[in-house]
mmCIF file of C-alpha atoms in Angstrom:
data_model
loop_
_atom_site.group_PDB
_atom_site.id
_atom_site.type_symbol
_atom_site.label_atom_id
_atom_site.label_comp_id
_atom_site.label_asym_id
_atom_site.label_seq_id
_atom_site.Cartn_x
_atom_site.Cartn_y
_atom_site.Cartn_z
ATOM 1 C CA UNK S 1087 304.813 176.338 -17.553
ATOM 2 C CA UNK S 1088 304.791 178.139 -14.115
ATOM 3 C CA UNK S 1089 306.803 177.322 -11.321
ATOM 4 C CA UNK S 1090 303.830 176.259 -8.864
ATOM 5 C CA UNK S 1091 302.838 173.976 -11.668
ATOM 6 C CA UNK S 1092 306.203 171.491 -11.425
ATOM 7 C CA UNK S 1093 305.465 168.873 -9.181
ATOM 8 C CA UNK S 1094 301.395 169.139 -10.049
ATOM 9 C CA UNK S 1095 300.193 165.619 -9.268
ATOM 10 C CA UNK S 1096 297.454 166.507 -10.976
ATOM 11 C CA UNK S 1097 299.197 167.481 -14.550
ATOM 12 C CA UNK S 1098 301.620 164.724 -13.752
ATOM 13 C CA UNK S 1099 299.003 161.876 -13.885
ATOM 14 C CA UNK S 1100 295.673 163.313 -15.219
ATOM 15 C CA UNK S 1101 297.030 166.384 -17.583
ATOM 16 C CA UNK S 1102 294.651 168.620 -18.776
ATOM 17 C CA UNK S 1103 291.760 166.656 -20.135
ATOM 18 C CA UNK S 1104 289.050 165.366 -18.033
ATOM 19 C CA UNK S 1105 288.889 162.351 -16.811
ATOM 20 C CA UNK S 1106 286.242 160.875 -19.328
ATOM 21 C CA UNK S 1107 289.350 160.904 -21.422
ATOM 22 C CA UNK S 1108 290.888 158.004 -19.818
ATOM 23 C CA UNK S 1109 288.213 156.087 -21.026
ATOM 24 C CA UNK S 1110 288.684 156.862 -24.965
ATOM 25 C CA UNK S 1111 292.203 155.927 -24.301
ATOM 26 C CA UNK S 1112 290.752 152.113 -22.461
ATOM 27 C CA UNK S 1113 288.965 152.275 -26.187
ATOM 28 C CA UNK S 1114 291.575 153.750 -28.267
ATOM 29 C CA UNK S 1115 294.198 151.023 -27.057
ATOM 30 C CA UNK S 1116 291.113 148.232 -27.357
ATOM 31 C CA UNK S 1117 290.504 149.225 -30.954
ATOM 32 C CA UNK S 1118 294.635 149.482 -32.299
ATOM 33 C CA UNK S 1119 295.772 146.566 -30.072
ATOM 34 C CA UNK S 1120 292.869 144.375 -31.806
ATOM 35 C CA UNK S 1121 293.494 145.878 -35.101
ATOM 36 C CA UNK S 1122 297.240 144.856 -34.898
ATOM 37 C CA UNK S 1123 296.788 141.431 -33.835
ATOM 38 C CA UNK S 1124 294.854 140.530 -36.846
ATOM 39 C CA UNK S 1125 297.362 142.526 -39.258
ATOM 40 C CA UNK S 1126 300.237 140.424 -37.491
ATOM 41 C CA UNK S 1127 298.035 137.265 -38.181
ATOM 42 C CA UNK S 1128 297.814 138.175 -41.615
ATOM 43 C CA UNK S 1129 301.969 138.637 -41.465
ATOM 44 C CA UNK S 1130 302.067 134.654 -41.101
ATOM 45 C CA UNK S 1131 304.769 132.709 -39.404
ATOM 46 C CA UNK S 1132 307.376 134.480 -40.833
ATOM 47 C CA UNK S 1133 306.633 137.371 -38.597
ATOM 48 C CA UNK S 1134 306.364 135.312 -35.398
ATOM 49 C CA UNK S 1135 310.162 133.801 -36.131
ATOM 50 C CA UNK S 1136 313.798 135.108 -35.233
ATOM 51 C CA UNK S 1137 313.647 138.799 -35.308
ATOM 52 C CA UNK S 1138 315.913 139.908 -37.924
ATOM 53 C CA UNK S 1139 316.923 143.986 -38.533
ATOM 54 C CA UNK S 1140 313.973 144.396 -40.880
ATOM 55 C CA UNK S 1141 311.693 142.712 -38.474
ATOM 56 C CA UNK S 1142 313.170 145.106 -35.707
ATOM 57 C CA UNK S 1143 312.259 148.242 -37.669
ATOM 58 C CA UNK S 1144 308.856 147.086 -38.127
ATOM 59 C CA UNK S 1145 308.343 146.570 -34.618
ATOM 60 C CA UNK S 1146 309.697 150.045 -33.961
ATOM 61 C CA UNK S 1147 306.931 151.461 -37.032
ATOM 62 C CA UNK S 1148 304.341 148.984 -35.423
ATOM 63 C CA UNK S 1149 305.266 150.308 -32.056
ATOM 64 C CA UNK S 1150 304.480 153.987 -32.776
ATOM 65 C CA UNK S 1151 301.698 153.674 -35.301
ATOM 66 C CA UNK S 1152 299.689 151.930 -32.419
ATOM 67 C CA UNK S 1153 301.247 153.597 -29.621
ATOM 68 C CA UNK S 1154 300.436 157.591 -30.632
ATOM 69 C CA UNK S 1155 296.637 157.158 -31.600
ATOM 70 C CA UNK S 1156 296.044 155.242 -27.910
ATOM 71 C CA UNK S 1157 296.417 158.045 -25.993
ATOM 72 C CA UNK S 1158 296.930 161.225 -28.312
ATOM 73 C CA UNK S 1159 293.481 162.865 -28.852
ATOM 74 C CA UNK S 1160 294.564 164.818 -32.100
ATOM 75 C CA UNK S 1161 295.451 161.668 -33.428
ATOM 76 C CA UNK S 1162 292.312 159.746 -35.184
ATOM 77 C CA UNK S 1163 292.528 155.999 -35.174
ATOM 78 C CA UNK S 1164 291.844 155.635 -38.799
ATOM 79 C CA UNK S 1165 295.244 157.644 -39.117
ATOM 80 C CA UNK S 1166 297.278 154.542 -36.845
ATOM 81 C CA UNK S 1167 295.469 151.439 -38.809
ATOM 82 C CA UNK S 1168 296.434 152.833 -42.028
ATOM 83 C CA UNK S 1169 299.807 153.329 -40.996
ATOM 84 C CA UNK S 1170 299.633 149.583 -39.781
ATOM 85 C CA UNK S 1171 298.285 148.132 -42.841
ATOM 86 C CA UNK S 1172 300.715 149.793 -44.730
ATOM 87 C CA UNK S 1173 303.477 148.333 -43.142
ATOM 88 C CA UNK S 1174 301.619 144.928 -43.033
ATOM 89 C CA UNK S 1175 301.229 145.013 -46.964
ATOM 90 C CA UNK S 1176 305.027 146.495 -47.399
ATOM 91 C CA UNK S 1177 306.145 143.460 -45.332
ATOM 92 C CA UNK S 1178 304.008 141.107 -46.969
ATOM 93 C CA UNK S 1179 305.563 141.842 -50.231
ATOM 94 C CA UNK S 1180 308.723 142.156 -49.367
ATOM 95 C CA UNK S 1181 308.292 138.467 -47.749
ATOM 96 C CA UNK S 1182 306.974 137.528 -51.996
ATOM 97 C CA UNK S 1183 310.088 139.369 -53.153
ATOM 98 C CA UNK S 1184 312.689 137.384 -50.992
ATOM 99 C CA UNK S 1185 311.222 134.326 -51.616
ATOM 100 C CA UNK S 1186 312.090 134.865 -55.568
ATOM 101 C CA UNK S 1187 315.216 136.770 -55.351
ATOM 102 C CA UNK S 1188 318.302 135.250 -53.256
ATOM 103 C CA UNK S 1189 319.986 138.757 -53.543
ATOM 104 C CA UNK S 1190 316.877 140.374 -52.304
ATOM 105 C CA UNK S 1191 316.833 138.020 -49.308
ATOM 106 C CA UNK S 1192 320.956 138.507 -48.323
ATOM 107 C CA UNK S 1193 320.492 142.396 -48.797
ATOM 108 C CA UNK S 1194 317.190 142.566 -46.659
ATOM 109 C CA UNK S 1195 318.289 139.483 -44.220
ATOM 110 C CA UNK S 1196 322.137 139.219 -44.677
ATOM 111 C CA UNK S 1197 324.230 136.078 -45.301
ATOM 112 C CA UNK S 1198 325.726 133.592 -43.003
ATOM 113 C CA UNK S 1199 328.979 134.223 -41.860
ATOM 114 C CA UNK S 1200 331.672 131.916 -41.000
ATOM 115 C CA UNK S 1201 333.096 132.338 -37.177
ATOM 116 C CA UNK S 1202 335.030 128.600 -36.452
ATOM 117 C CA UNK S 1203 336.790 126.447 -39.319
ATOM 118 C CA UNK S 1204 338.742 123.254 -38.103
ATOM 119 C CA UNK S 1205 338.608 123.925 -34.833
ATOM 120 C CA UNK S 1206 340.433 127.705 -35.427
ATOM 121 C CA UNK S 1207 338.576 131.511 -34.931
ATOM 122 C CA UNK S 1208 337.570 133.140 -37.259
ATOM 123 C CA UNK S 1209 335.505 135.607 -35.386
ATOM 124 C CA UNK S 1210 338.287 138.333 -35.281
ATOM 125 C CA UNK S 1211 338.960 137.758 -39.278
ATOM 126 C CA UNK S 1212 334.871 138.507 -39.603
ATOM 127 C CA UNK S 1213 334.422 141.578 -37.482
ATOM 128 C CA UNK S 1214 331.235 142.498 -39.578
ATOM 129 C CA UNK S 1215 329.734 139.409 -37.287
ATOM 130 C CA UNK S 1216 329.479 142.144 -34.294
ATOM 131 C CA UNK S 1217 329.835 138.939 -32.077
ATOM 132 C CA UNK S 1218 332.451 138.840 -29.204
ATOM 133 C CA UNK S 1219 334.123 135.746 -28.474
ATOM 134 C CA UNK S 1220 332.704 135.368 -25.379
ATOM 135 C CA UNK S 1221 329.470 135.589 -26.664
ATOM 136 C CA UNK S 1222 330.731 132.924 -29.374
ATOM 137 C CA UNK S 1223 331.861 130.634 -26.393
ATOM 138 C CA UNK S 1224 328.760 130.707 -24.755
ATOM 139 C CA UNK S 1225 327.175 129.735 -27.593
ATOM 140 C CA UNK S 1226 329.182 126.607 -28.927
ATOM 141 C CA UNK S 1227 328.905 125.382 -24.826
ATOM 142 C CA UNK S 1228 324.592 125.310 -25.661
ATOM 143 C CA UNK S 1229 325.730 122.770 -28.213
ATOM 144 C CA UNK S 1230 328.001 120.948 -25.667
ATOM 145 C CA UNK S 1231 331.086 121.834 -27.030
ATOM 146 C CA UNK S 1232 334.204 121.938 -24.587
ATOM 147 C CA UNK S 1233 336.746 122.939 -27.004
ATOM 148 C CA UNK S 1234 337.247 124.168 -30.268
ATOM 149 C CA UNK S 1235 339.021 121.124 -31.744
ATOM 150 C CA UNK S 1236 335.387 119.597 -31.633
ATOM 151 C CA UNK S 1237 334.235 121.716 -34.422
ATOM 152 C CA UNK S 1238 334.572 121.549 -38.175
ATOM 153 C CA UNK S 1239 332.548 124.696 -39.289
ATOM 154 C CA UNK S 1240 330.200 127.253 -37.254
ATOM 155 C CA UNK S 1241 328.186 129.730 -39.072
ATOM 156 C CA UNK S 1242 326.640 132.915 -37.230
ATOM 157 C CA UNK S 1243 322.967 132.809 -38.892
ATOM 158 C CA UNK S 1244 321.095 135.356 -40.088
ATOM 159 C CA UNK S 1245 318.825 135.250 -36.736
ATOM 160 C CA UNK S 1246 322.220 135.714 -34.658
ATOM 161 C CA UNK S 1247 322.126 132.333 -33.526
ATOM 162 C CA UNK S 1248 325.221 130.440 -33.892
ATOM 163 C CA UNK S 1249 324.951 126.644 -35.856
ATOM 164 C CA UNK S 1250 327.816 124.064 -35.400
ATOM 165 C CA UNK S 1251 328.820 121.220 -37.492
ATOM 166 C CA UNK S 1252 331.003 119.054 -34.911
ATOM 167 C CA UNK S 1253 333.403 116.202 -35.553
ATOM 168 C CA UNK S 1254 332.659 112.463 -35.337
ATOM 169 C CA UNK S 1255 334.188 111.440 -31.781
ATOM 170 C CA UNK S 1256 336.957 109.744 -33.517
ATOM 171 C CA UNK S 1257 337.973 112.571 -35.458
ATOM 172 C CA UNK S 1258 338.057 115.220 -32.816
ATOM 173 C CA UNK S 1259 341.528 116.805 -31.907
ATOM 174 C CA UNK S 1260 343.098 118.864 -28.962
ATOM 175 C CA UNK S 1261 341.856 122.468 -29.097
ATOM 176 C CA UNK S 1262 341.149 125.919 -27.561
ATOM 177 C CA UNK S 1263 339.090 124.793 -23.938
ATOM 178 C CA UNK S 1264 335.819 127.096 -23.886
ATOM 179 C CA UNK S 1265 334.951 125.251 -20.708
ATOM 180 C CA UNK S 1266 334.214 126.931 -17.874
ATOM 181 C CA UNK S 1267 333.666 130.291 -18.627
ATOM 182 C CA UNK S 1268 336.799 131.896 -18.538
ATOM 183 C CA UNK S 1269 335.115 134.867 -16.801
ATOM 184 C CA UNK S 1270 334.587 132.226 -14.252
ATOM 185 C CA UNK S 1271 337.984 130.105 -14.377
ATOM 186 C CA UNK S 1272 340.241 132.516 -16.190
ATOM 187 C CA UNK S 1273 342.834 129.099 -17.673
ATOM 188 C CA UNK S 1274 346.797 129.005 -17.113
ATOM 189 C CA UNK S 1275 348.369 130.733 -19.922
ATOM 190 C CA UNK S 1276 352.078 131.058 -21.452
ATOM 191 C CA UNK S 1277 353.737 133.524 -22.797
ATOM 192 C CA UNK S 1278 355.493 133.630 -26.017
ATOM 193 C CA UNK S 1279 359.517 133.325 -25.096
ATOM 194 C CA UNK S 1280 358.398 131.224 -21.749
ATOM 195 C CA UNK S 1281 359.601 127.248 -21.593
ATOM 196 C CA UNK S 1282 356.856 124.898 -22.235
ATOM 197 C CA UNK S 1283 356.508 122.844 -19.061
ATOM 198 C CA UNK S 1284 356.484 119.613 -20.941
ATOM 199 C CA UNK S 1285 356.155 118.389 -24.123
ATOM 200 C CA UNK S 1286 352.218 118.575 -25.534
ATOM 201 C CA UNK S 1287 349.563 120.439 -28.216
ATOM 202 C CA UNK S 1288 349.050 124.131 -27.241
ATOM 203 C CA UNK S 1289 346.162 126.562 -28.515
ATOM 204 C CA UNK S 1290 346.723 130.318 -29.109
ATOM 205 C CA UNK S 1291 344.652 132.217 -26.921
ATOM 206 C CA UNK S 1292 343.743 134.682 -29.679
ATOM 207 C CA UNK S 1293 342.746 132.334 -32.516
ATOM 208 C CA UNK S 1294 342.395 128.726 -31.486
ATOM 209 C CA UNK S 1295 345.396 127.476 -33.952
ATOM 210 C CA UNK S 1296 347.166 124.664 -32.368
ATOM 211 C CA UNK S 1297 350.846 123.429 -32.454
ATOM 212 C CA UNK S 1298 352.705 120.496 -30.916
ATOM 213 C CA UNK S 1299 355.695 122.125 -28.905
ATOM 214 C CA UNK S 1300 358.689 119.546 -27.026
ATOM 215 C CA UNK S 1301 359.034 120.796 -23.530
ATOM 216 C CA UNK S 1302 361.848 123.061 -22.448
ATOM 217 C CA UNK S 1303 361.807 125.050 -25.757
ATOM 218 C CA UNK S 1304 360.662 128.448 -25.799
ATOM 219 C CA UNK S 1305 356.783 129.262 -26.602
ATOM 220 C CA UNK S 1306 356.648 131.042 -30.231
ATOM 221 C CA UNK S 1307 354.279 133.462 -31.108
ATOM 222 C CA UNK S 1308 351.137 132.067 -32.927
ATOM 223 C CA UNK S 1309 352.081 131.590 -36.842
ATOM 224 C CA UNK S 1310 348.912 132.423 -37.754
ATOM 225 C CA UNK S 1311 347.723 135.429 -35.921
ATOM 226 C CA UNK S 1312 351.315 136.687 -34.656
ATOM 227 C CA UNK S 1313 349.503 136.743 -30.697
ATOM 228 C CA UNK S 1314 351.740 135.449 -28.145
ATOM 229 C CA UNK S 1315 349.362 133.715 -25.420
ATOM 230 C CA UNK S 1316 348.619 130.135 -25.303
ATOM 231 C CA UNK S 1317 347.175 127.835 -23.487
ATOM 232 C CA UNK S 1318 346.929 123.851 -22.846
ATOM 233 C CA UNK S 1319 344.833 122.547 -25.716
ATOM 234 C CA UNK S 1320 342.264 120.419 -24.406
ATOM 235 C CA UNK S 1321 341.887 116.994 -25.781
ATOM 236 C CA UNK S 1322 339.333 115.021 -23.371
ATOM 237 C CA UNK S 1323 336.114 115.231 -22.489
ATOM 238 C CA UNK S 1324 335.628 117.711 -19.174
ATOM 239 C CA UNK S 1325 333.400 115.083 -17.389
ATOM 240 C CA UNK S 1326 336.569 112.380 -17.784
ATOM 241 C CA UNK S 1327 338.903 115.080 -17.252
ATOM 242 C CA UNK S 1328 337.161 116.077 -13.728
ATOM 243 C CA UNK S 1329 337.403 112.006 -12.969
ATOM 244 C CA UNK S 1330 340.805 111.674 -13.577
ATOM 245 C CA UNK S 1331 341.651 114.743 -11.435
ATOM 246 C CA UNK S 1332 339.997 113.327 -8.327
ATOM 247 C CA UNK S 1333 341.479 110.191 -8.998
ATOM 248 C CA UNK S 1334 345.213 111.535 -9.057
ATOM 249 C CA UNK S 1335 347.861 109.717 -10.162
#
């Protein structure tokens, strides 16, 4: 390329083929964007549902099989719907095969992994989950939970969305708050060797275990994770505990 030809509005927008070309591309993308709507159909709902890695990397082989024959002229058409079809038919069995086979289903979709058990982390334990804990957070708070001690088991799915089995009202104990966002609210926290202000349950920061400490004895480090941050575990409700703060005393 020349010098006087950076900057060419011209090259930049047209290129080098005539404008009649613009049109083949209006019927190029027509003809592949059709084509892969009806191989996606044939996919079934399974397609259309939480996009797991496999799904991913046939976007990314849908995505360039249609994409390159739209506007490439030395790429035919015919060569971009086989390509599709392909990967429709590869997919489609694949779906057979993991329908039969539960190992062929956790290597091609993965397995459930445990990230709360009575009411304690165990995000940092899993870190094949790739999920932070503030991510976590946000995501027990969509099923209304205000603290950890609410929850017997969470599972990170194989979609990445996080499920929850909570306790029965009754049977819910103080716990790691998760409400607000401590990006928002960063909580009061104590430091391992400070004096607990008064006697009462107190989460570790780190992993959600909780211990009943008298007041005016030094804060130990956590004796499950060794960290040495806690906080106030939270045992009511946050609408009742809002209530009784504007109350007072």
């Amino acid at each position: 390329m020349d010098v006087g030809d950076v900057f060419d509005l011209k090259r930049m927008f047209v290129g080098d083929f005539p404008l009649l070309f613009l049109a083949e591309i209006a019927v190029r993308t027509f003809v592949l964007y059709a084509y892969a709507l009806i191989m996606l159909r044939f996919m079934g709902r399974r397609g259309m549902r939480q996009i797991s890695v496999f799904d991913l990397a046939i976007i990314i082989a849908l995505g360039s099989a249609v994409g390159d024959p739209m506007f490439y002229p030395d790429v035919p058409l015919l060569h971009g719907m086989v390509v599709i079809t392909v990967i429709v038919v590869v997919e489609r069995l694949l779906a057979e095969i993991v329908q039969r086979s539960e190992k062929a289903d956790t290597f091609i979709s993965g397995k459930p992994i445990r990230v709360v058990y009575e009411g304690r982390l165990e995000l940092l334990e899993n870190g094949e989950s790739g999920l932070s804990r503030e991510e976590l957070f946000s995501e027990l708070r969509n099923l209304q939970v205000q603290q950890l001690g609410q929850v017997h088991v969470a599972y990170l799915e194989q979609s990445g969305e996080v499920s929850a089995f909570l306790y029965d009202e009754q049977e819910v104990g103080p716990g790691l708050p998760i409400v607000p966002p401590w990006d928002l609210e960063p909580p009061v926290a104590f430091q391992a060797g400070d004096n607990v202000p008064d006697s009462n349950t107190y989460a570790c920061q780190n992993c959600g275990t909780t211990i009943y400490l008298e007041g005016e004895r030094p804060f130990p480090t956590c004796p499950h994770c060794e960290r040495e941050q806690w906080l106030r575990a939270l045992r009511v409700p946050l609408k009742r505990m809002r209530d009784d703060r504007q109350e007072g005393p």
